mmCIF file of C-alpha atoms in Angstrom:
data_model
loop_
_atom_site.group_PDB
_atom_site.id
_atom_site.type_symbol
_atom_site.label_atom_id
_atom_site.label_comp_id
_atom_site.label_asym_id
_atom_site.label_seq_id
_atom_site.Cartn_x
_atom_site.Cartn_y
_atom_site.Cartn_z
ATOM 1 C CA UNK A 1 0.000 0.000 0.000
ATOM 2 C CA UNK A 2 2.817 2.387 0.853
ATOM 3 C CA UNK A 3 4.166 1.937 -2.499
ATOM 4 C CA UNK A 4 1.101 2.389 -4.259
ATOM 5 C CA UNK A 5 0.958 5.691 -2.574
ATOM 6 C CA UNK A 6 4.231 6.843 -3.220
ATOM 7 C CA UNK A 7 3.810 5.940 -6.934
ATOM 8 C CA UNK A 8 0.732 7.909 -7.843
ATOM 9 C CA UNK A 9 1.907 10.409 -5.400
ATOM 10 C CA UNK A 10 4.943 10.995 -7.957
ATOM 11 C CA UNK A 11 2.790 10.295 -10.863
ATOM 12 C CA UNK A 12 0.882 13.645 -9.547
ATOM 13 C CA UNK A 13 3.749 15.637 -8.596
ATOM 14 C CA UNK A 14 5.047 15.185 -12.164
ATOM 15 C CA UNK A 15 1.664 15.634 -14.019
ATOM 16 C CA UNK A 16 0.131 18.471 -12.242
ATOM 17 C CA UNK A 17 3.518 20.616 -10.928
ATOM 18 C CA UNK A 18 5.854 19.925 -13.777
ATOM 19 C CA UNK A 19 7.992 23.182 -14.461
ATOM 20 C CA UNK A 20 10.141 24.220 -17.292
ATOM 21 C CA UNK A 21 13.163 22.449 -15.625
ATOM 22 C CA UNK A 22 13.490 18.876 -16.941
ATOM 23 C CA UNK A 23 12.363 16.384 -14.575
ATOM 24 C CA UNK A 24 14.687 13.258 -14.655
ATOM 25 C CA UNK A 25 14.172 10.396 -11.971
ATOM 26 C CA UNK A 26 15.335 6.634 -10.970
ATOM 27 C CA UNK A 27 12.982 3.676 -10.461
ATOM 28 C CA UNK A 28 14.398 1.821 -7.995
ATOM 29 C CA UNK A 29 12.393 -2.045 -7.370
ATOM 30 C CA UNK A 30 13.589 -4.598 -5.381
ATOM 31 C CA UNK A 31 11.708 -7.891 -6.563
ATOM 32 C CA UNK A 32 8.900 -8.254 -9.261
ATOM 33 C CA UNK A 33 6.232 -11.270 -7.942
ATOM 34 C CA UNK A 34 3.178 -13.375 -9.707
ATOM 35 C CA UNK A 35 0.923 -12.442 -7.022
ATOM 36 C CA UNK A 36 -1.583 -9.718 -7.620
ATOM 37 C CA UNK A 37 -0.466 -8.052 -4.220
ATOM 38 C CA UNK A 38 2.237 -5.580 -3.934
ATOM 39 C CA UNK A 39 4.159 -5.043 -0.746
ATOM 40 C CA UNK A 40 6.939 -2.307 0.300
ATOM 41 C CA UNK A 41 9.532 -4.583 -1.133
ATOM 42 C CA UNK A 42 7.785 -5.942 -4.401
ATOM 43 C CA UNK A 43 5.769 -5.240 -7.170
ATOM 44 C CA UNK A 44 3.643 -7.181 -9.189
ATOM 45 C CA UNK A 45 4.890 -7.866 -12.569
ATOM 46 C CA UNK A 46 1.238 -6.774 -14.190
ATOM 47 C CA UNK A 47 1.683 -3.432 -11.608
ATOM 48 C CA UNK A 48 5.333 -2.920 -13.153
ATOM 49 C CA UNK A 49 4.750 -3.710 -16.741
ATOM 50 C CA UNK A 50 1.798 -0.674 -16.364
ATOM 51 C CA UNK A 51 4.011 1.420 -14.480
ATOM 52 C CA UNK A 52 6.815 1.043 -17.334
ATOM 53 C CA UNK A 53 4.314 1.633 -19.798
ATOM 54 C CA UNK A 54 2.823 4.347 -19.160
ATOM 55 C CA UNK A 55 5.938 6.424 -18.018
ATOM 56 C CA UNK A 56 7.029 5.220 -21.451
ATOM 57 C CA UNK A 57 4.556 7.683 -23.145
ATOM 58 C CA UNK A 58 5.405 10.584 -21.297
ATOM 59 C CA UNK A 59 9.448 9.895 -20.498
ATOM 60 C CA UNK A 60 12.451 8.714 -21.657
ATOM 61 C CA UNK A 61 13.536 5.450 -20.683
ATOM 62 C CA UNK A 62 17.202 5.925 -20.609
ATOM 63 C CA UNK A 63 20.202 3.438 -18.993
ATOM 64 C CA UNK A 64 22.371 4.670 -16.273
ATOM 65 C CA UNK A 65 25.353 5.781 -18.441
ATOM 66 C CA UNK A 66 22.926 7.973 -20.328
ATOM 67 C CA UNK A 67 20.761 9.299 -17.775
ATOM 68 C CA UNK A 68 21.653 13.405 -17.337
ATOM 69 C CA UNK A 69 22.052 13.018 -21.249
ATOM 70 C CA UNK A 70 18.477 13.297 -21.887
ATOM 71 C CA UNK A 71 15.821 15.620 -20.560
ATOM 72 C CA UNK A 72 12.580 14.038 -18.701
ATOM 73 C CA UNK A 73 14.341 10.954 -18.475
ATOM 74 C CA UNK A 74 13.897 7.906 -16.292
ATOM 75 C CA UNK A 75 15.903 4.628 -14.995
ATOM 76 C CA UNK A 76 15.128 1.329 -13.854
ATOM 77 C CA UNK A 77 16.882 -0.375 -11.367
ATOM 78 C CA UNK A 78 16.894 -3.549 -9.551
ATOM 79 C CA UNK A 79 18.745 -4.440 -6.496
ATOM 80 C CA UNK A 80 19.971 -7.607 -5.108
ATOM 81 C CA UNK A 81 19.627 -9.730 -8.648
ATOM 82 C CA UNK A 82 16.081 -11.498 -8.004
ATOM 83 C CA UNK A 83 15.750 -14.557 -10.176
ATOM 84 C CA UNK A 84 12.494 -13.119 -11.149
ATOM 85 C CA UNK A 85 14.053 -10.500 -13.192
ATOM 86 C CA UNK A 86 14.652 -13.157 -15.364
ATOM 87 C CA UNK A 87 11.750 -15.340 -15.773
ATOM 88 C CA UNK A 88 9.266 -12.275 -15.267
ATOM 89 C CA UNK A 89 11.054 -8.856 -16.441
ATOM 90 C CA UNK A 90 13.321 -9.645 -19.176
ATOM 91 C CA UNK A 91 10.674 -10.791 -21.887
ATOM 92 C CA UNK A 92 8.594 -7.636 -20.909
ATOM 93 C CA UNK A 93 11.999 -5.718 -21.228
ATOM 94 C CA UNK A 94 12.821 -7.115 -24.571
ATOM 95 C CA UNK A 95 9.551 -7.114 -26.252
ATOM 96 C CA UNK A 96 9.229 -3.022 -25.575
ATOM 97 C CA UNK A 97 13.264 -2.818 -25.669
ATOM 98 C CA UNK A 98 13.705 -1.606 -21.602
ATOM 99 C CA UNK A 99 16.902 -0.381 -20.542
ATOM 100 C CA UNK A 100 17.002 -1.743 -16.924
ATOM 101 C CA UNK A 101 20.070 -1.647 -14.459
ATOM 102 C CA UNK A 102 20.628 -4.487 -11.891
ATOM 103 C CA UNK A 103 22.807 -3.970 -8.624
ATOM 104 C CA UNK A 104 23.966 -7.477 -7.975
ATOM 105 C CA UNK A 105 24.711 -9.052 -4.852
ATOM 106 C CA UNK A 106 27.658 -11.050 -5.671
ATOM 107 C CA UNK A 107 27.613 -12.929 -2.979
ATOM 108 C CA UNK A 108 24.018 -14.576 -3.862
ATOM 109 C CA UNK A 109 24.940 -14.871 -7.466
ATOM 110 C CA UNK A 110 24.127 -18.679 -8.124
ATOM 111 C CA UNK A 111 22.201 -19.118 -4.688
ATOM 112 C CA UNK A 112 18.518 -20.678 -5.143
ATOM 113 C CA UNK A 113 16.216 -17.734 -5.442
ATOM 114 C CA UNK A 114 18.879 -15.469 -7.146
ATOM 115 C CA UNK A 115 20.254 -14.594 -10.838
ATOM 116 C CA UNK A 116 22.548 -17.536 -12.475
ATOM 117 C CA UNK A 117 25.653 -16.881 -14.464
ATOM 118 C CA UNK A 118 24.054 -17.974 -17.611
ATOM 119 C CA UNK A 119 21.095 -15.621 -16.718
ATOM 120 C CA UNK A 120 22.972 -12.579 -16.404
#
């Protein structure tokens, strides 16, 4: 619920109070789930694939390199490498070509529940 509120809370901000100074922001998620139910820590993947797309038609989606490079920009990252970025978010990313950024927890890298080698 809290992160329902903080989303359409910055949804607003950005719609209603924009000024003439480019607005450029990072996404940051943490794990992407089936379930229908979002929590402070995750987000369900139908939840995030309407978040992406709808920022989509008003902002940039840029990668982290790029970021300052383009006004009303925004970035997606992921912390902690989730093995559901890749069976949930990558073929959403791909289809609509996503630029995403994942923090990696190298010390969970192969660990059940967490990105593979092969995966990243």
């Amino acid at each position: 619920m809290i992160f329902k509120i903080k989303y359409f809370l910055a949804i607003f901000l950005s719609i209603f109070f924009k000024t003439k100074n480019n607005i450029n922001f990072i996404l940051m998620y943490h794990e992407i789930t089936k379930s229908h139910e979002d929590n402070i820590f995750s987000v369900s993947i139908q939840n995030f694939k309407s978040q992406i797309l709808f920022l989509t038609k008003k902002y940039h989606n840029s990668n982290i390199e790029n970021f300052f490079r383009k006004n009303n920009s925004f970035v997606i990252t992921f912390d902690d490498g989730y093995e559901d970025i890749y069976y949930l978010v990558f073929p959403f990313i791909k289809k609509y070509n996503i630029h995403v950024t994942i923090f990696l927890t190298l010390s969970n890298l192969n660990k059940e529940n967490y990105l593979k080698d092969y995966q990243i």
